[in-house]
Coordinates of N, CA, C and O in Angstrom, one line a residue:
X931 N -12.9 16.2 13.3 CA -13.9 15.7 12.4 C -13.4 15.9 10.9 O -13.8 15.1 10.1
X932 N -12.4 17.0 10.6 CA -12.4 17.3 9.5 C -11.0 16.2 9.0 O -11.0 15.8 7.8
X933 N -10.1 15.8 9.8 CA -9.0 15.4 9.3 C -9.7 14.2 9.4 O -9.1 13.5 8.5
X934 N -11.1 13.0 10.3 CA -11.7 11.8 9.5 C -12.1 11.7 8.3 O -12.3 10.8 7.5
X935 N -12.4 13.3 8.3 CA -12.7 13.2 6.7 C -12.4 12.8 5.1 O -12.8 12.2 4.1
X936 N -11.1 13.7 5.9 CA -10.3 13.7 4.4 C -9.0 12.6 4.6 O -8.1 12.4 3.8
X937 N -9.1 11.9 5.9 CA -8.6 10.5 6.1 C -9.7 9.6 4.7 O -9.2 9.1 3.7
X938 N -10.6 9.5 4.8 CA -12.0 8.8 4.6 C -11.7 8.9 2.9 O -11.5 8.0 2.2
X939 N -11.9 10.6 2.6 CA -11.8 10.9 1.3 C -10.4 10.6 0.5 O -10.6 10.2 -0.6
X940 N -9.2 10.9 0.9 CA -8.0 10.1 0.2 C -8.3 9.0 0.2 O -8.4 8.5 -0.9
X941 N -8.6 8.3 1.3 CA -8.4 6.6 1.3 C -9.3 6.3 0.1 O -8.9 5.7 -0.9
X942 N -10.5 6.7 0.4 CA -11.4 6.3 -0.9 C -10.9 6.0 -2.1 O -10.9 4.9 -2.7
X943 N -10.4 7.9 -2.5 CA -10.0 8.0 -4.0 C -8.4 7.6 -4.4 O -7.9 7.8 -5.5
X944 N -7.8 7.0 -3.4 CA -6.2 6.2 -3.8 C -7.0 4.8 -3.9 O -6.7 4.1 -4.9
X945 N -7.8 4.1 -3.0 CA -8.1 2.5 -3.2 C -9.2 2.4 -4.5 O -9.4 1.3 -5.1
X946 N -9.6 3.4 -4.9 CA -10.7 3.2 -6.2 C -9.8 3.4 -7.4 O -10.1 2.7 -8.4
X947 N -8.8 4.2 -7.5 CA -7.9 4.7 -8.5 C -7.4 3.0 -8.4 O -7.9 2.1 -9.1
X948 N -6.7 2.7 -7.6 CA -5.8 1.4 -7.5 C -6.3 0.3 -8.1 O -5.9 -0.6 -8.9
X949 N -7.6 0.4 -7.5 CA -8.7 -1.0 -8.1 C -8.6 -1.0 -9.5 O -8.1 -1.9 -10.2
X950 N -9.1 0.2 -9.9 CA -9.9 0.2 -11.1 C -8.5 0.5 -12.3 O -8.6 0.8 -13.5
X951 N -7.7 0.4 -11.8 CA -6.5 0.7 -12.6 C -5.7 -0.1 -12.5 O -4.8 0.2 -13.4
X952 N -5.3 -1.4 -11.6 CA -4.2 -2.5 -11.4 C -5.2 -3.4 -11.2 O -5.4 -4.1 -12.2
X953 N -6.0 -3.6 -10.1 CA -6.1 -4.9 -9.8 C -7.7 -5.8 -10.5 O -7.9 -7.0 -10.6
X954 N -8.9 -4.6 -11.1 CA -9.8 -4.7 -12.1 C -9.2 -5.4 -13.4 O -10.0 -6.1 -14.0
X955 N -7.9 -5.2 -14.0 CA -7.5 -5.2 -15.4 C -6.5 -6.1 -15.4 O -5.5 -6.3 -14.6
X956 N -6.7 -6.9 -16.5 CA -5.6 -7.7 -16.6 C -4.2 -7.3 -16.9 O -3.2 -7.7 -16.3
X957 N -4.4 -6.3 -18.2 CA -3.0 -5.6 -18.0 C -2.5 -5.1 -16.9 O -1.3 -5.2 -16.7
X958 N -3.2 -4.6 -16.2 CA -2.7 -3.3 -14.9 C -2.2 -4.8 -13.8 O -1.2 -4.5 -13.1
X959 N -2.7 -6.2 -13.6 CA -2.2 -7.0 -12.9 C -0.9 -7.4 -13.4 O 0.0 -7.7 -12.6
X960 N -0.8 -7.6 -15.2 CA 0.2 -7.9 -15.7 C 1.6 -7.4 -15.5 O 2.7 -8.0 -15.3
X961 N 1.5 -6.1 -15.4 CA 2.3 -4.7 -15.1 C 2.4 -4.9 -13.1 O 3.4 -4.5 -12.5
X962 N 1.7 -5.3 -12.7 CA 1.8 -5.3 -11.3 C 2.8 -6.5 -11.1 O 3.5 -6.3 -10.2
X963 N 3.0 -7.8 -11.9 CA 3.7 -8.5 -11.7 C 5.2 -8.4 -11.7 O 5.9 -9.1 -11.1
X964 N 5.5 -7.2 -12.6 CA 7.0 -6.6 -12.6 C 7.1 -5.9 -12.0 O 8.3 -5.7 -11.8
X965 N 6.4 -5.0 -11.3 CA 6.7 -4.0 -10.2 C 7.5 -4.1 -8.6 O 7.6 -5.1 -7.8
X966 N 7.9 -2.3 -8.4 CA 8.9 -2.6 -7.8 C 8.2 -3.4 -6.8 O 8.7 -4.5 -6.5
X967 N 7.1 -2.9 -6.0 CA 6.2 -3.9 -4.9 C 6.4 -5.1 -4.6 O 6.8 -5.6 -3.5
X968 N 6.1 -5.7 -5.5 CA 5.9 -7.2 -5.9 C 7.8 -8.2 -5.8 O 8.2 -9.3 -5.4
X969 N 8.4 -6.8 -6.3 CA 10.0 -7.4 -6.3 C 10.4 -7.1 -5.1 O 11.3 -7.8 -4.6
X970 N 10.1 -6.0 -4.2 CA 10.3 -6.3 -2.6 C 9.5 -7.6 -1.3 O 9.6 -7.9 -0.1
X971 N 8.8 -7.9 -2.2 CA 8.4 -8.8 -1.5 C 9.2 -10.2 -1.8 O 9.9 -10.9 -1.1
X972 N 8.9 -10.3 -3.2 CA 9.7 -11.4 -4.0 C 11.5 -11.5 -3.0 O 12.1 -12.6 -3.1
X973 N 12.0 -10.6 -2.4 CA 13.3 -10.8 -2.8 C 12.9 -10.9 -1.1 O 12.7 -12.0 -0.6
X974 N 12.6 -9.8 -0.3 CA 12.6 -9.9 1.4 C 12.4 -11.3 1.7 O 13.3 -12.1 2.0
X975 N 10.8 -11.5 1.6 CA 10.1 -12.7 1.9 C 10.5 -14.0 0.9 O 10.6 -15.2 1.2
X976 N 10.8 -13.7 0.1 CA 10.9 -15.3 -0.8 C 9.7 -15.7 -1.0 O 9.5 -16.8 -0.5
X977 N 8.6 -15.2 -1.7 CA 7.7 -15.1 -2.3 C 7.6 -16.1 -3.2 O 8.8 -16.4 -3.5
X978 N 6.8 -16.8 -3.9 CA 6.6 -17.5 -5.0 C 5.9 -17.2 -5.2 O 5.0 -17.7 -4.6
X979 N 5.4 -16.2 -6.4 CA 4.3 -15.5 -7.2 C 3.3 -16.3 -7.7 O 2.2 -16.0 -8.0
X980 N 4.0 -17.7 -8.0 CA 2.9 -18.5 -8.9 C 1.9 -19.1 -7.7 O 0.7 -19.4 -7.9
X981 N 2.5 -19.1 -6.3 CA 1.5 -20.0 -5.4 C 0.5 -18.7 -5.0 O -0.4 -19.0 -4.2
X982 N 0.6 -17.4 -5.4 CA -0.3 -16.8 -4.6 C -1.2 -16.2 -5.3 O -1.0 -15.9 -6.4
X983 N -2.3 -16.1 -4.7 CA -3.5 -15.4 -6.1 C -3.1 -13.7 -5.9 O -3.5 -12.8 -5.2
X984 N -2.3 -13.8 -7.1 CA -2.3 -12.2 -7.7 C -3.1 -11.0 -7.4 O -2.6 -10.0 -6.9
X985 N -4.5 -11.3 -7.7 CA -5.7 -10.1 -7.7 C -5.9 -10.1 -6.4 O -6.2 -9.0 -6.0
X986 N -5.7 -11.5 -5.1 CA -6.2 -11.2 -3.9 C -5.0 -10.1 -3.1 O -5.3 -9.2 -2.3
X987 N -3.7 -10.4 -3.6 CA -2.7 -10.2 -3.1 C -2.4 -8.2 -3.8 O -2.2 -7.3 -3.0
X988 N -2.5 -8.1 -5.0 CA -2.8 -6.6 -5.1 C -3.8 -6.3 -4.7 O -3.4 -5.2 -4.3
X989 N -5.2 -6.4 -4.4 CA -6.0 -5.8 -3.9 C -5.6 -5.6 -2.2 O -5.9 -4.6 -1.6
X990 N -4.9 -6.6 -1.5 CA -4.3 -5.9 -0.1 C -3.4 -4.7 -0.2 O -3.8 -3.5 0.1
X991 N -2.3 -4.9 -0.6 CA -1.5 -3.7 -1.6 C -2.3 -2.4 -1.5 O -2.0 -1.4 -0.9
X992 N -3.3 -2.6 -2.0 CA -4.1 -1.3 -2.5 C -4.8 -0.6 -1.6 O -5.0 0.6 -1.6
X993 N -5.3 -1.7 -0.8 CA -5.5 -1.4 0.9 C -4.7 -0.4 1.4 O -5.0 0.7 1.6
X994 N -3.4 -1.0 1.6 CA -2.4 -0.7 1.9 C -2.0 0.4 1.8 O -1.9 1.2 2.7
X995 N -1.7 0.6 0.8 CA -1.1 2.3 0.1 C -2.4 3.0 0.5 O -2.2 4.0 1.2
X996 N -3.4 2.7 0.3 CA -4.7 3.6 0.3 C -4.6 4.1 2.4 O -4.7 5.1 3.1
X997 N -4.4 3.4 2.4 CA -4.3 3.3 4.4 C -3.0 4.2 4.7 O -3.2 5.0 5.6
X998 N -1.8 4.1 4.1 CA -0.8 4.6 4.3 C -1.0 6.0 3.9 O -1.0 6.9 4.7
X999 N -1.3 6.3 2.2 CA -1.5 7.3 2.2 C -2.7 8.1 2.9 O -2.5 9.3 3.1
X1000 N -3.9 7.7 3.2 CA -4.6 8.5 4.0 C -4.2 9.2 4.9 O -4.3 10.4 4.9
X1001 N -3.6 8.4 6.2 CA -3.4 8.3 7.2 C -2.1 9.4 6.9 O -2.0 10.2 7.9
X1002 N -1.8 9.5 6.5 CA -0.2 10.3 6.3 C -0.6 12.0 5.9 O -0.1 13.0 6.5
X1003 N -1.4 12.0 5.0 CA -2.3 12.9 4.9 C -3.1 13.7 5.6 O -3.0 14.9 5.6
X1004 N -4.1 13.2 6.3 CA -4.6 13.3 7.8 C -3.9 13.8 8.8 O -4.1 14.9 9.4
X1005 N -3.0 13.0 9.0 CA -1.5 13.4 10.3 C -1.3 15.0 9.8 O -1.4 15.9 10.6
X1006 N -0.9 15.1 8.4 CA 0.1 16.3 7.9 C -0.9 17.5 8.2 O -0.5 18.5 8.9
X1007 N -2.1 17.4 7.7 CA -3.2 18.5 7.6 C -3.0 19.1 9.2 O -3.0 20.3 9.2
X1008 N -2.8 18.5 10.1 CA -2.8 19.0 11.8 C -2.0 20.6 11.4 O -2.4 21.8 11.4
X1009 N -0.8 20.0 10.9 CA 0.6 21.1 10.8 C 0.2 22.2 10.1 O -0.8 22.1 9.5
X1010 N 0.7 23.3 9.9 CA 0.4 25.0 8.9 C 1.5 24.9 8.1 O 1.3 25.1 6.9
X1011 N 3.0 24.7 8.6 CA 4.1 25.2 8.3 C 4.4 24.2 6.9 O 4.3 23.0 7.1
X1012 N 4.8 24.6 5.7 CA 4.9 23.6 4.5 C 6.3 23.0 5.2 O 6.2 21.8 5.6
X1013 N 7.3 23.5 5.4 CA 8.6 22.7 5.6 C 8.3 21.5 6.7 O 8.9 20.4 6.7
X1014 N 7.3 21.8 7.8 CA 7.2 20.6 9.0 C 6.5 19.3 8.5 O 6.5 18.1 8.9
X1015 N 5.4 20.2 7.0 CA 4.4 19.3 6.5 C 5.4 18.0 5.7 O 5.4 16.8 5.9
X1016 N 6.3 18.9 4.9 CA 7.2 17.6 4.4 C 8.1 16.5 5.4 O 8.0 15.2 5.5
X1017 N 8.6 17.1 5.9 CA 9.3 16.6 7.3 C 8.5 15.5 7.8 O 8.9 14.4 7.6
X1018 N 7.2 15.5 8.6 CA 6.2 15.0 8.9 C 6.0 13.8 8.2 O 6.1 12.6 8.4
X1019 N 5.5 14.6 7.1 CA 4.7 13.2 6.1 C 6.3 12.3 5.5 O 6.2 11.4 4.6
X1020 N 7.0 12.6 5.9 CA 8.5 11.5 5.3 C 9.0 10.7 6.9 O 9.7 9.7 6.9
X1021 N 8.5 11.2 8.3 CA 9.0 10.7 9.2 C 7.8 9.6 9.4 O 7.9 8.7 10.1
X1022 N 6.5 9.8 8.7 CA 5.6 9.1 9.1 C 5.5 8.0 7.9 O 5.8 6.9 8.1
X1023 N 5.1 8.3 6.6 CA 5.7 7.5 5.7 C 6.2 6.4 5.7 O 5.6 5.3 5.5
X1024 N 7.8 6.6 5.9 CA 8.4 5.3 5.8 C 8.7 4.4 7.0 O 9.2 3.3 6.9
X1025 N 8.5 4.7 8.0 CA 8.2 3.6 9.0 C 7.2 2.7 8.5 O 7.2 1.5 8.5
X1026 N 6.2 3.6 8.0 CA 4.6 2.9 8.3 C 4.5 2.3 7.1 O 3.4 2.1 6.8
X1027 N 5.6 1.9 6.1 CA 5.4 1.7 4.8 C 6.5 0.3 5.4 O 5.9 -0.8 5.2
X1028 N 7.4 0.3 5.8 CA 8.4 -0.2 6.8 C 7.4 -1.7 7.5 O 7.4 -2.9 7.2
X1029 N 6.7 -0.8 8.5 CA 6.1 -2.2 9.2 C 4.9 -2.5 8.4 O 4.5 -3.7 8.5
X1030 N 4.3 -1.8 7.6 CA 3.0 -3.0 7.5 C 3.1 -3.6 6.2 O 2.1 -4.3 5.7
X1031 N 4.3 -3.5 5.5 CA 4.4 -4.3 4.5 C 5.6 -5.3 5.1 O 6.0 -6.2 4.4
X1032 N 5.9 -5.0 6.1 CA 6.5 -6.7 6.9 C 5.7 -7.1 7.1 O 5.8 -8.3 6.8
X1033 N 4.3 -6.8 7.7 CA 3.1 -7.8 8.0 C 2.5 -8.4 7.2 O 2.0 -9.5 7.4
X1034 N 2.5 -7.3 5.7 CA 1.9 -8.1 4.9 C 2.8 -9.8 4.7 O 2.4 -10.9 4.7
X1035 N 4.4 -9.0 4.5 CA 4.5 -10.1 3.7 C 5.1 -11.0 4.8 O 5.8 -11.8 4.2
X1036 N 5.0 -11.2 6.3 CA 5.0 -12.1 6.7 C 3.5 -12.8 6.8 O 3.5 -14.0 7.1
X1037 N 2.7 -12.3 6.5 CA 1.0 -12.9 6.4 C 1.2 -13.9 5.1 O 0.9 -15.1 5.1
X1038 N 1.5 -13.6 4.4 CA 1.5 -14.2 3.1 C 3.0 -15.0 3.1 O 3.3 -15.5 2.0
X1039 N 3.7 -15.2 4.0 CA 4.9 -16.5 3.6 C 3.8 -17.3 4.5 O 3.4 -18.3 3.9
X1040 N 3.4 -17.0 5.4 CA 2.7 -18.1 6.4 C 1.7 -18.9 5.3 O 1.9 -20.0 4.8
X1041 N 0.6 -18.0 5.0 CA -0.3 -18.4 4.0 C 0.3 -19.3 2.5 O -0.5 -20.0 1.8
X1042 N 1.6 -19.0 2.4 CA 2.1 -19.8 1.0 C 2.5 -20.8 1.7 O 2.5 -21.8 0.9
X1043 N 2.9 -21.3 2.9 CA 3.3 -22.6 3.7 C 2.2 -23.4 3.7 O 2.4 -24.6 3.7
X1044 N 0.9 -23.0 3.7 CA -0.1 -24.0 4.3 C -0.5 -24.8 3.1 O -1.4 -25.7 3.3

C-alpha cells in the first residue's frame, strides 16, 4: 500500500510541476519546442512539429515522465541498499523511457498520416 502511494504522490507532483510549468505557459511550450524531447522525436520519427498540436502533444510527454518517474520510484523504494537503489532505478529507467516513447512516437506518426 505504501509504495501505491508514493507511486500516486510522485506521479501527481512531477505531472502538476510539468503542467503548470511547460505545457499551461506559452513560454514553457515555446522552450518545449527546442527541447531535447521534442528533437528525439523530431529526428527518430520524422515528426513535423507544425502538423501536431503542441500543448496536446506535451501534455502526453508529461504523462509520460510523470508515469516513468513514479513508477521508477515505487520499484526503488522495495530495495534498502543505496548502491542496488541506483542500479535499480537506471536498469528500469531507460528501457521504460526506451519503449514508451517509441509508442508515443509511433502513435503520433500514425496520427500525423491521417
Amino acid at each position: 500500500m505504501l509504495y501505491i502511494l508514493t507511486f500516486i504522490f510522485c506521479f501527481l507532483i512531477i505531472y502538476l510541476l510539468y503542467l503548470f510549468i511547460i505545457v499551461l505557459r506559452k513560454k514553457g511550450l515555446e522552450k518545449f519546442k527546442s527541447s531535447k524531447q521534442l528533437e528525439y522525436f523530431k529526428i527518430k520519427f520524422k515528426l513535423d512539429i507544425d502538423k501536431l498540436n503542441l500543448k496536446s502533444f506535451a501534455n502526453t510527454v508529461a504523462l509520460t515522465n510523470a508515469f516513468i518517474i513514479g513508477a521508477t520510484v515505487a520499484i526503488v523504494g522495495i530495495v534498502d541498499n543505496f548502491i542496488l537503489k541506483l542500479m535499480l532505478a537506471f536498469i528500469i529507467l531507460m528501457p521504460s523511457i526506451y519503449i514508451i516513447y517509441n509508442i508515443i512516437g509511433s502513435h503520433y506518426k500514425k496520427k500525423e498520416g491521417k
